[in-house]
């Protein structure tokens, strides 16, 4: 949260589950003139871990947000919280990466253009030039980052420089068809989201929808998840599916799959930037 004094804040916290957490948090907010307008909480009983997201507003004067953070610190220490106070007026800065399939990119840019995605897109990066003119048409910078097996480390270094220079909060892999190194995955842990079809591990490689069509698959889905060194196995944020039938062609499967991928990725990005996703070991807690 910046040094200003927002009249609305989002508070996120996670800590060991115990009694008194909600009472302590709500009392702290009430005593300092903050009204809770949205609240969600969850206890993971297997891990004995508590998660909470609060949206709050105030009519108090300048400096109230800074005072809230200061007042919250003893509570956070008491319950061993991982926590933060966010200003929802500050839009997270996104870098979108794409290769040669543009359906997810097009969907994200449309939502961005109509204000449906509360972010600031700082640019598009790609290992191909296919969408350079398309990006320019949206008035966004295009960063060409070609890569080969021999130049992979150099290209990833350039990507990290771009992330730092543009103060990127989230990297979105909108069908970016390159596998990141373990080091890059770790350095952007919790700050990179990927999308893929949900056939894995059954139909790997080229044309997965055509493979699914040949096998008579009846459900097509997509998964959006955080990027980790375990390829396509990061904590899942969002998923969806659609029923298909023998009467459809492989091209129909592909079209339906691309639609689902676009929607699922957009949902995942929105959930993340609204601070609704908590990474919980190998999975997530998502407050919709």
Coordinates of C-alpha atoms in Angstrom, one line a residue:
X1 CA 0.0 0.0 0.0
X2 CA 1.4 3.4 -0.9
X3 CA 2.0 6.3 1.5
X4 CA -1.4 7.9 0.7
X5 CA -4.5 7.5 2.8
X6 CA -7.1 5.4 0.9
X7 CA -10.7 5.3 2.2
X8 CA -10.9 1.6 1.2
X9 CA -8.5 -1.2 1.9
X10 CA -8.2 -4.9 1.4
X11 CA -6.7 -6.9 4.3
X12 CA -5.4 -10.5 3.7
X13 CA -4.0 -12.8 6.3
X14 CA -3.1 -16.4 6.9
X15 CA -1.9 -17.9 10.2
X16 CA -2.2 -21.0 12.4
X17 CA -5.8 -21.7 13.3
X18 CA -6.8 -20.8 16.8
X19 CA -9.5 -19.0 18.7
X20 CA -9.9 -15.2 18.9
X21 CA -8.6 -14.2 15.5
X22 CA -11.8 -12.8 14.1
X23 CA -12.6 -11.0 17.3
X24 CA -9.2 -9.4 17.5
X25 CA -9.2 -8.3 13.9
X26 CA -12.8 -6.9 13.9
X27 CA -12.2 -5.1 17.2
X28 CA -9.0 -3.5 15.8
X29 CA -10.9 -2.3 12.8
X30 CA -13.9 -1.0 14.7
X31 CA -11.8 1.0 17.2
X32 CA -10.1 2.8 14.4
X33 CA -13.2 3.7 12.4
X34 CA -13.1 1.0 9.7
X35 CA -16.3 -0.7 8.6
X36 CA -16.1 -4.2 7.2
X37 CA -18.1 -4.3 3.9
X38 CA -17.0 -7.8 2.8
X39 CA -15.5 -10.7 4.7
X40 CA -14.5 -14.3 3.9
X41 CA -12.7 -16.8 6.0
X42 CA -11.7 -20.5 5.9
X43 CA -9.9 -23.0 8.1
X44 CA -7.9 -25.8 6.4
X45 CA -8.4 -28.5 9.1
X46 CA -5.8 -30.7 7.6
X47 CA -3.1 -28.1 7.9
X48 CA -4.7 -26.3 10.8
X49 CA -4.3 -23.0 9.0
X50 CA -6.7 -20.0 9.0
X51 CA -7.3 -17.7 6.0
X52 CA -9.1 -14.4 5.8
X53 CA -9.9 -11.6 3.4
X54 CA -11.5 -8.4 4.4
X55 CA -12.7 -5.4 2.4
X56 CA -13.1 -2.3 4.6
X57 CA -13.9 1.4 4.2
X58 CA -13.7 4.4 6.4
X59 CA -14.9 8.0 6.7
X60 CA -12.0 9.0 8.9
X61 CA -9.5 11.6 8.1
X62 CA -6.0 11.6 6.6
X63 CA -3.5 9.1 8.0
X64 CA -6.1 6.6 9.0
X65 CA -4.7 3.8 6.7
X66 CA -1.2 4.2 8.0
X67 CA -2.5 4.1 11.5
X68 CA -4.4 0.9 10.7
X69 CA -1.3 -0.9 9.6
X70 CA 0.6 0.2 12.7
X71 CA -2.3 -0.9 15.0
X72 CA -2.5 -4.2 13.2
X73 CA 1.1 -5.2 13.8
X74 CA 0.7 -6.4 17.4
X75 CA -2.2 -8.6 16.4
X76 CA -0.2 -10.0 13.5
X77 CA 2.6 -10.8 15.8
X78 CA 0.3 -12.4 18.4
X79 CA -1.2 -14.8 15.9
X80 CA 1.9 -15.3 13.7
X81 CA 0.2 -13.9 10.7
X82 CA 1.3 -13.6 7.1
X83 CA -0.6 -10.4 6.2
X84 CA -0.9 -7.3 4.1
X85 CA -3.0 -4.2 3.7
X86 CA -3.8 -3.4 0.1
X87 CA -5.1 -0.2 -1.6
X88 CA -7.6 -1.4 -4.2
X89 CA -7.2 1.9 -6.1
X90 CA -3.6 0.8 -7.0
X91 CA -3.9 -1.4 -10.1
X92 CA -1.4 -4.3 -10.3
X93 CA 1.0 -4.0 -13.2
X94 CA 0.8 -6.9 -15.7
X95 CA 3.1 -8.2 -18.3
X96 CA 1.5 -10.6 -20.7
X97 CA 3.5 -13.3 -22.6
X98 CA 2.3 -15.0 -25.7
X99 CA 3.7 -17.2 -28.5
X100 CA 1.5 -18.0 -31.6
X101 CA -2.0 -18.5 -30.3
X102 CA -3.7 -15.2 -29.6
X103 CA -7.1 -16.1 -28.2
X104 CA -6.2 -15.6 -24.5
X105 CA -4.3 -12.4 -25.3
X106 CA -7.2 -11.0 -27.3
X107 CA -9.6 -11.7 -24.5
X108 CA -7.5 -10.1 -21.8
X109 CA -6.9 -7.0 -23.9
X110 CA -10.6 -6.7 -24.6
X111 CA -11.5 -7.0 -20.9
X112 CA -8.7 -4.5 -20.1
X113 CA -10.0 -2.0 -22.7
X114 CA -13.6 -2.0 -21.2
X115 CA -12.4 -1.7 -17.6
X116 CA -13.5 -5.2 -16.7
X117 CA -9.9 -6.2 -15.5
X118 CA -8.6 -3.9 -12.8
X119 CA -5.0 -3.9 -13.9
X120 CA -2.4 -1.8 -15.7
X121 CA -0.9 -3.8 -18.6
X122 CA 2.6 -2.6 -19.1
X123 CA 3.4 -4.6 -22.2
X124 CA 3.3 -7.8 -24.2
X125 CA 6.4 -10.0 -24.5
X126 CA 6.8 -12.8 -27.1
X127 CA 9.3 -15.2 -28.6
X128 CA 7.7 -14.5 -32.0
X129 CA 6.6 -11.4 -33.8
X130 CA 3.1 -12.6 -34.7
X131 CA 1.3 -10.2 -32.4
X132 CA 3.6 -7.2 -32.7
X133 CA 1.2 -5.2 -34.9
X134 CA -1.8 -6.3 -32.9
X135 CA -0.2 -5.1 -29.7
X136 CA 0.7 -1.7 -31.3
X137 CA -3.0 -1.4 -32.2
X138 CA -3.8 -1.4 -28.6
X139 CA -1.2 1.2 -27.8
X140 CA 1.0 -1.1 -25.8
X141 CA 4.7 -1.8 -25.9
X142 CA 5.8 -5.1 -27.6
X143 CA 8.9 -6.8 -26.4
X144 CA 10.4 -9.4 -28.8
X145 CA 12.3 -12.0 -26.8
X146 CA 13.5 -14.7 -29.1
X147 CA 14.8 -17.9 -27.6
X148 CA 16.7 -21.0 -28.6
X149 CA 18.1 -23.8 -26.5
X150 CA 21.5 -22.0 -26.5
X151 CA 20.1 -18.6 -25.6
X152 CA 17.5 -19.6 -23.0
X153 CA 19.4 -18.3 -20.0
X154 CA 20.1 -15.0 -21.7
X155 CA 16.4 -14.6 -22.8
X156 CA 15.2 -15.3 -19.2
X157 CA 17.7 -12.7 -17.9
X158 CA 16.2 -10.1 -20.3
X159 CA 12.7 -11.1 -19.1
X160 CA 13.7 -10.5 -15.5
X161 CA 15.2 -7.2 -16.4
X162 CA 12.0 -6.2 -18.0
X163 CA 10.0 -7.3 -15.0
X164 CA 12.2 -5.2 -12.7
X165 CA 12.3 -2.1 -15.0
X166 CA 8.5 -2.1 -15.4
X167 CA 7.8 -2.9 -11.8
X168 CA 5.7 -5.9 -12.9
X169 CA 3.4 -7.4 -10.2
X170 CA 2.2 -10.3 -12.3
X171 CA 3.3 -12.2 -15.4
X172 CA 0.5 -13.8 -17.3
X173 CA 1.4 -16.7 -19.7
X174 CA -1.4 -16.3 -22.3
X175 CA -0.4 -19.5 -24.2
X176 CA 3.3 -18.8 -24.0
X177 CA 4.7 -22.0 -25.4
X178 CA 8.1 -22.1 -23.6
X179 CA 9.1 -24.0 -20.5
X180 CA 10.7 -21.7 -17.9
X181 CA 13.9 -22.8 -16.0
X182 CA 13.5 -23.8 -12.4
X183 CA 15.4 -20.7 -11.4
X184 CA 13.0 -18.4 -13.2
X185 CA 10.0 -20.2 -11.7
X186 CA 11.3 -19.7 -8.2
X187 CA 12.2 -16.1 -8.8
X188 CA 8.6 -15.3 -9.9
X189 CA 6.9 -17.7 -7.5
X190 CA 3.4 -16.5 -6.8
X191 CA 3.7 -13.8 -9.5
X192 CA 3.2 -15.8 -12.7
X193 CA 0.0 -17.5 -13.9
X194 CA -0.2 -20.1 -16.7
X195 CA -3.1 -21.6 -18.7
X196 CA -3.4 -25.0 -20.3
X197 CA -6.0 -27.5 -21.4
X198 CA -7.0 -30.0 -18.8
X199 CA -6.2 -33.2 -20.7
X200 CA -2.8 -33.5 -19.1
X201 CA -1.1 -35.8 -18.6
X202 CA -3.2 -37.8 -21.2
X203 CA -2.6 -35.8 -24.3
X204 CA 0.8 -34.1 -24.3
X205 CA 2.5 -32.4 -27.2
X206 CA 1.1 -31.0 -30.4
X207 CA -2.6 -30.7 -31.2
X208 CA -4.0 -32.0 -27.9
X209 CA -7.6 -31.3 -29.0
X210 CA -7.2 -33.4 -32.1
X211 CA -5.8 -36.2 -29.9
X212 CA -8.8 -35.9 -27.6
X213 CA -11.1 -36.0 -30.6
X214 CA -9.6 -39.3 -31.8
X215 CA -10.1 -40.8 -28.4
X216 CA -13.7 -39.7 -28.1
X217 CA -13.2 -37.4 -25.1
X218 CA -16.6 -36.1 -23.8
X219 CA -15.4 -33.2 -21.6
X220 CA -13.0 -30.4 -22.5
X221 CA -11.6 -28.2 -19.8
X222 CA -8.9 -25.7 -19.0
X223 CA -6.8 -25.0 -15.9
X224 CA -5.2 -21.8 -14.7
X225 CA -2.4 -22.2 -12.1
X226 CA 0.6 -20.5 -10.6
X227 CA 3.9 -21.4 -12.3
X228 CA 6.3 -23.7 -10.4
X229 CA 9.3 -25.8 -11.4
X230 CA 6.9 -28.8 -11.5
X231 CA 5.6 -28.3 -15.1
X232 CA 1.9 -27.6 -15.3
X233 CA 1.4 -28.8 -11.7
X234 CA 1.4 -25.5 -9.8
X235 CA -1.3 -24.5 -7.3
X236 CA -4.6 -24.3 -9.2
X237 CA -6.5 -21.0 -9.3
X238 CA -9.5 -21.7 -11.6
X239 CA -10.9 -24.4 -13.9
X240 CA -13.9 -24.9 -16.1
X241 CA -15.2 -27.5 -18.7
X242 CA -17.7 -28.0 -21.5
X243 CA -19.3 -31.2 -22.8
X244 CA -18.5 -32.2 -26.3
X245 CA -19.8 -35.1 -28.5
X246 CA -19.0 -37.5 -31.3
X247 CA -20.9 -35.3 -33.7
X248 CA -18.3 -32.5 -33.4
X249 CA -15.1 -32.3 -35.4
X250 CA -11.6 -31.8 -34.1
X251 CA -11.8 -28.2 -35.1
X252 CA -14.9 -27.8 -33.0
X253 CA -13.1 -29.3 -30.0
X254 CA -10.2 -26.8 -30.6
X255 CA -12.6 -23.8 -30.8
X256 CA -14.5 -24.8 -27.7
X257 CA -11.2 -25.4 -25.9
X258 CA -9.8 -22.0 -26.8
X259 CA -13.0 -20.3 -25.5
X260 CA -12.7 -22.1 -22.2
X261 CA -9.0 -21.3 -21.9
X262 CA -9.7 -17.6 -22.4
X263 CA -12.4 -17.4 -19.8
X264 CA -10.5 -19.4 -17.2
X265 CA -7.4 -17.4 -17.6
X266 CA -9.3 -14.1 -17.3
X267 CA -11.1 -15.3 -14.2
X268 CA -7.8 -16.4 -12.6
X269 CA -6.1 -13.1 -13.3
X270 CA -9.1 -11.2 -11.8
X271 CA -9.1 -13.3 -8.7
X272 CA -5.4 -12.8 -8.2
X273 CA -5.4 -9.0 -8.6
X274 CA -8.4 -8.7 -6.3
X275 CA -6.3 -10.4 -3.6
X276 CA -8.7 -13.4 -3.4
X277 CA -6.2 -16.2 -3.9
X278 CA -4.0 -17.6 -1.1
X279 CA -1.4 -20.2 -1.9
X280 CA -1.7 -23.0 0.6
X281 CA 1.1 -25.5 0.1
X282 CA 0.5 -27.3 -3.3
X283 CA -3.1 -25.9 -3.6
X284 CA -5.0 -22.6 -3.1
X285 CA -7.7 -21.1 -1.1
X286 CA -9.9 -18.9 -3.4
X287 CA -12.5 -16.5 -2.0
X288 CA -14.8 -15.8 -5.0

